[in-house]
Short mmCIF file of C-alpha atoms and ligand atoms in Angstrom, two decimals:
data_model
loop_
_atom_site.label_atom_id
_atom_site.label_comp_id
_atom_site.label_asym_id
_atom_site.label_seq_id
_atom_site.Cartn_x
_atom_site.Cartn_y
_atom_site.Cartn_z
CA GLU A 1 25.94 -32.04 10.29
CA ARG A 2 29.51 -33.42 8.04
CA ILE A 3 27.82 -35.02 5.61
CA TYR A 4 25.08 -32.69 4.54
CA ALA A 5 27.88 -29.81 4.93
CA HIS A 6 29.68 -31.95 2.30
CA LEU A 7 26.82 -31.92 0.12
CA LEU A 8 26.15 -28.26 0.28
CA GLU A 9 30.01 -27.31 -0.49
CA ALA A 10 29.93 -29.97 -3.65
CA LYS A 11 26.62 -27.90 -4.51
CA LYS A 12 28.15 -24.56 -4.17
CA LYS A 13 31.17 -25.79 -6.15
CA GLN A 14 29.20 -27.54 -8.93
CA GLU A 15 31.19 -30.66 -7.70
CA LYS A 16 29.02 -33.49 -8.81
CA LEU A 17 28.84 -36.69 -6.82
CA LEU A 18 28.37 -40.12 -7.57
CA ALA A 19 26.78 -42.39 -5.21
CA LEU A 20 26.54 -45.88 -4.97
CA LEU A 21 23.32 -48.03 -3.97
CA LEU A 22 24.17 -51.14 -2.12
CA ASP A 23 21.19 -53.38 -1.54
CA PRO A 24 21.95 -55.45 1.53
CA ASP A 25 19.61 -58.24 0.06
CA LYS A 26 21.42 -58.14 -2.97
CA VAL A 27 25.32 -58.09 -2.22
CA SER A 28 26.80 -60.81 -0.53
CA LEU A 29 29.14 -60.21 2.44
CA GLY A 30 32.21 -62.38 0.78
CA GLU A 31 31.96 -60.17 -2.27
CA ILE A 32 32.74 -56.60 -0.32
CA PRO A 33 36.47 -56.86 -0.36
CA ARG A 34 36.42 -57.02 -4.14
CA LEU A 35 33.40 -54.38 -4.64
CA MET A 36 35.29 -52.24 -2.25
CA LYS A 37 38.27 -52.16 -4.88
CA GLN A 38 36.29 -51.39 -7.55
CA ILE A 39 34.40 -48.88 -5.53
CA HIS A 40 37.61 -46.90 -4.23
CA LEU A 41 38.72 -47.04 -7.69
CA ALA A 42 35.81 -45.14 -9.17
CA GLU A 43 35.99 -42.60 -6.38
CA VAL A 44 32.34 -43.25 -5.69
CA ASP A 45 31.26 -40.34 -3.17
CA LEU A 46 28.88 -41.99 -0.93
CA LEU A 47 27.72 -45.57 -0.25
CA LEU A 48 23.79 -45.67 0.16
CA VAL A 49 22.74 -48.57 1.63
CA GLY A 50 18.89 -49.86 1.61
CA GLY A 51 16.24 -51.78 -0.20
CA SER A 52 12.67 -51.84 -0.79
CA THR A 53 12.68 -55.37 1.55
CA VAL A 54 15.43 -56.37 3.56
CA GLU A 55 15.77 -59.28 5.45
CA LEU A 56 16.43 -58.60 9.43
CA GLY A 57 20.02 -57.45 10.60
CA PHE A 58 21.56 -57.46 6.86
CA THR A 59 21.83 -53.61 6.45
CA GLU A 60 23.62 -53.76 9.66
CA LYS A 61 26.10 -56.62 8.74
CA LEU A 62 26.80 -55.58 5.36
CA ILE A 63 28.02 -51.77 6.68
CA GLU A 64 30.05 -53.12 9.75
CA LYS A 65 31.81 -54.91 6.82
CA ILE A 66 32.17 -52.27 4.52
CA LYS A 67 33.63 -50.19 7.65
CA VAL A 68 36.44 -52.05 8.27
CA LEU A 69 37.64 -51.51 4.31
CA SER A 70 36.30 -48.36 3.56
CA GLN A 71 36.15 -44.29 4.60
CA ILE A 72 33.19 -43.51 2.10
CA PRO A 73 30.39 -42.19 4.13
CA ILE A 74 27.62 -44.65 4.38
CA ILE A 75 23.84 -43.27 4.25
CA LEU A 76 20.94 -45.65 5.16
CA PHE A 77 18.45 -45.35 2.45
CA PRO A 78 15.75 -47.54 4.26
CA GLY A 79 12.70 -48.92 2.92
CA ASP A 80 11.38 -49.27 6.37
CA TYR A 81 12.51 -48.44 9.85
CA THR A 82 13.57 -51.87 10.45
CA GLN A 83 16.41 -51.24 8.35
CA ILE A 84 17.81 -48.47 10.60
CA THR A 85 21.12 -49.26 12.62
CA ASN A 86 23.61 -47.11 14.46
CA HIS A 87 26.57 -48.19 12.05
CA ALA A 88 25.63 -46.08 9.59
CA ASP A 89 27.24 -42.13 9.12
CA ALA A 90 23.53 -40.82 8.22
CA ILE A 91 20.21 -41.60 6.97
CA LEU A 92 18.18 -40.22 4.49
CA PHE A 93 14.87 -39.61 6.55
CA LEU A 94 12.50 -39.93 4.07
CA SER A 95 8.78 -39.18 3.43
CA LEU A 96 7.32 -40.33 0.18
CA LEU A 97 5.65 -37.11 -1.14
CA SER A 98 4.61 -38.09 -4.53
CA GLY A 99 2.26 -40.62 -3.30
CA ARG A 100 -0.78 -40.50 -0.84
CA ASN A 101 -0.02 -43.46 1.35
CA PRO A 102 -0.09 -42.01 5.06
CA GLU A 103 2.22 -44.92 6.21
CA TYR A 104 5.27 -43.47 3.93
CA LEU A 105 4.42 -39.97 4.55
CA ILE A 106 4.48 -40.14 8.36
CA GLU A 107 3.35 -43.54 9.65
CA GLN A 108 6.90 -44.96 9.35
CA GLN A 109 8.74 -42.18 10.33
CA MET A 110 7.35 -42.43 13.45
CA LYS A 111 8.00 -45.85 14.27
CA ALA A 112 11.66 -45.03 13.03
CA VAL A 113 11.66 -42.95 16.38
CA PRO A 114 12.82 -45.21 19.39
CA MET A 115 15.64 -46.37 16.94
CA LEU A 116 16.64 -43.12 16.10
CA GLU A 117 16.26 -42.16 19.81
CA LYS A 118 19.36 -44.49 20.06
CA CYS A 119 21.60 -43.29 16.96
CA ASP A 120 23.68 -40.57 16.83
CA PHE A 121 24.11 -40.21 12.87
CA GLU A 122 22.98 -37.33 10.78
CA ILE A 123 19.34 -37.44 10.00
CA ILE A 124 19.02 -35.78 6.82
CA PRO A 125 15.01 -35.13 5.92
CA THR A 126 14.72 -35.72 2.07
CA GLY A 127 11.61 -35.06 0.04
CA TYR A 128 11.34 -38.45 -1.92
CA ILE A 129 9.21 -37.98 -5.46
CA LEU A 130 8.74 -41.34 -7.24
CA ILE A 131 8.30 -40.55 -11.22
CA ASP A 132 6.93 -42.88 -13.48
CA GLY A 133 10.36 -44.91 -14.71
CA GLY A 134 8.05 -46.97 -17.23
CA HIS A 135 7.55 -50.37 -14.97
CA GLU A 136 6.26 -51.02 -11.97
CA SER A 137 8.73 -50.31 -9.35
CA ALA A 138 9.57 -51.86 -6.09
CA VAL A 139 8.96 -48.60 -4.82
CA GLN A 140 5.47 -48.66 -6.15
CA ARG A 141 4.73 -51.90 -5.07
CA VAL A 142 5.93 -51.75 -1.62
CA SER A 143 4.46 -48.27 -0.86
CA LYS A 144 1.11 -48.91 -3.01
CA THR A 145 1.46 -45.11 -4.34
CA LEU A 146 1.64 -43.97 -7.95
CA PRO A 147 4.66 -42.34 -9.23
CA ILE A 148 3.76 -39.13 -10.92
CA PRO A 149 3.91 -38.99 -14.63
CA GLN A 150 7.09 -37.64 -16.36
CA ASN A 151 5.01 -35.07 -18.36
CA GLN A 152 3.62 -33.60 -14.75
CA ILE A 153 6.47 -31.29 -14.39
CA GLU A 154 4.64 -28.65 -12.68
CA LYS A 155 3.21 -31.19 -10.14
CA ILE A 156 6.63 -32.71 -9.95
CA VAL A 157 8.23 -28.92 -8.74
CA HIS A 158 5.58 -28.03 -6.90
CA THR A 159 6.05 -31.21 -5.01
CA ALA A 160 9.53 -30.52 -4.41
CA LYS A 161 9.01 -27.10 -3.35
CA ALA A 162 6.60 -27.83 -0.88
CA ALA A 163 9.28 -30.21 0.37
CA MET A 164 11.58 -27.67 0.70
CA TYR A 165 9.23 -25.01 2.29
CA LEU A 166 8.10 -27.87 4.85
CA GLY A 167 11.94 -27.92 5.76
CA ASN A 168 13.00 -31.09 3.83
CA LYS A 169 17.10 -30.65 3.41
CA LEU A 170 17.77 -32.59 0.12
CA ILE A 171 15.12 -33.62 -3.12
CA TYR A 172 15.53 -37.66 -4.50
CA LEU A 173 13.80 -37.47 -7.77
CA GLU A 174 13.66 -41.42 -8.04
CA ALA A 175 12.28 -43.25 -11.19
CA GLY A 176 12.38 -46.63 -9.39
CA SER A 177 15.14 -49.16 -9.07
CA GLY A 178 15.84 -50.74 -12.79
CA ALA A 179 13.52 -47.96 -14.58
CA ILE A 180 13.35 -48.36 -17.92
CA ASN A 181 13.14 -44.50 -18.56
CA SER A 182 15.14 -42.66 -16.00
CA VAL A 183 14.07 -38.94 -14.60
CA ASP A 184 13.88 -36.76 -17.74
CA LYS A 185 16.30 -33.74 -17.96
CA ARG A 186 13.60 -31.61 -18.14
CA ILE A 187 12.10 -32.76 -14.59
CA VAL A 188 15.81 -32.73 -13.07
CA LYS A 189 16.68 -28.83 -14.87
CA GLU A 190 12.92 -27.30 -13.55
CA VAL A 191 13.29 -29.14 -10.11
CA SER A 192 17.30 -27.85 -9.44
CA THR A 193 16.58 -24.38 -10.60
CA ARG A 194 13.61 -24.11 -8.59
CA VAL A 195 15.00 -25.63 -5.08
CA ASP A 196 17.72 -24.32 -3.38
CA ILE A 197 18.67 -27.45 -1.74
CA PRO A 198 20.65 -30.76 -2.76
CA VAL A 199 19.00 -32.45 -5.63
CA ILE A 200 19.91 -36.36 -5.80
CA VAL A 201 18.55 -38.06 -9.50
CA GLY A 202 18.68 -42.15 -9.26
CA GLY A 203 16.73 -45.07 -11.20
CA GLY A 204 17.47 -46.44 -14.22
CA ILE A 205 20.80 -44.50 -14.84
CA LYS A 206 23.41 -46.87 -16.88
CA ASN A 207 25.98 -45.34 -18.78
CA LYS A 208 27.79 -42.28 -18.51
CA SER A 209 25.91 -40.16 -20.73
CA GLN A 210 22.74 -40.25 -18.75
CA LEU A 211 24.92 -39.81 -15.80
CA GLN A 212 26.39 -36.67 -17.82
CA GLU A 213 22.76 -35.67 -18.84
CA ALA A 214 21.87 -35.55 -15.05
CA TYR A 215 24.85 -33.66 -14.01
CA GLU A 216 24.66 -31.14 -16.50
CA ASN A 217 20.65 -30.54 -15.92
CA GLY A 218 21.29 -29.75 -11.89
CA ALA A 219 21.04 -32.94 -10.43
CA ASP A 220 23.83 -32.68 -7.45
CA VAL A 221 24.43 -36.48 -6.50
CA VAL A 222 23.37 -39.30 -8.80
CA VAL A 223 22.50 -42.90 -7.37
CA ILE A 224 23.40 -45.96 -9.76
CA GLY A 225 22.39 -49.16 -8.32
CA THR A 226 21.21 -51.63 -11.12
CA ALA A 227 23.80 -50.95 -13.36
CA PHE A 228 26.20 -51.67 -10.80
CA GLU A 229 24.55 -54.84 -9.80
CA ASN A 230 24.54 -56.41 -13.48
CA ASP A 231 28.13 -55.29 -14.58
CA GLN A 232 30.84 -54.34 -12.25
CA ASN A 233 32.51 -52.95 -14.71
CA VAL A 234 30.64 -50.22 -15.13
CA LEU A 235 31.93 -47.80 -12.46
CA GLN A 236 35.28 -47.48 -13.96
CA GLU A 237 33.23 -46.04 -17.49
CA LEU A 238 31.57 -43.42 -15.26
CA SER A 239 34.30 -42.73 -12.95
CA HIS A 240 36.09 -39.83 -15.22
CA LYS A 241 33.01 -37.80 -13.90
CA LYS A 242 35.12 -35.53 -11.97
CA ASP A 243 37.38 -34.39 -14.91
CA GLU A 244 34.33 -33.54 -17.07
CA SER A 245 31.89 -31.96 -14.73
CA ILE A 246 30.24 -29.08 -15.74
CA HIS A 247 31.52 -25.41 -14.76
C1 1GP B 301 16.78 -46.82 -6.38
O1 1GP B 301 17.39 -44.64 -7.58
C2 1GP B 301 17.84 -45.98 -7.16
O2 1GP B 301 16.22 -46.38 -5.40
C3 1GP B 301 18.56 -46.62 -8.12
O3 1GP B 301 18.00 -47.03 -9.15
O4 1GP B 301 18.87 -49.09 -9.37
O5 1GP B 301 18.09 -48.25 -11.36
O6 1GP B 301 20.09 -47.66 -10.55
P1 1GP B 301 18.79 -48.28 -9.85
#
């Protein structure tokens, strides 16, 4: 339970964590050495690996390549059970609780079991909550579920608290990859004050002020994906977060 213990410890110390999301379908293996240099310089704390749809075997190849170059914990963030590989250090075992499609509430999780029985990494049960990011996100398209509107704060909080009562160890507030609107600060604040498990926030976060805003409102981990895909220098802009983190 090394990675989850680290998340809890960071939360206790109010030390904010930066996670970078790499989609195995979007990064080429040849770029990895150069990307990893930037990732190390920027003191990225966690690497999430996954995507809504990923070609079979790509996740494993990407993780193998990263592992040669880096000690940063690699956490699977799978869009479906076929992305699971024992090369990772942990998995966000997601249940899409904002949606009403049984496939992403329990079916995919059951299909994952034969593979998980062969894996020895940490399994971190995560309540995954899709919030309207102002565009049709890949999660929405693939899962065929509706996001919760940003103004339904109580519904989002109740979903998060129910997730916690069910035994989930993390809450992931997701505006969707490439969101126009990231998760509103009031949502981040309400959820993080009313649940006592770590809160991850992602979707549409592009710059330092958005990152800081999420941290200041209680996000324990912020995920950056698209912004780094579009501009690999963005990590340097975000990298001094530790000096300026909120106490
Ligand atoms: C998507 O929350 C992640 O699942 C990251 O979103 O790609 O918009 O940074 P972005």
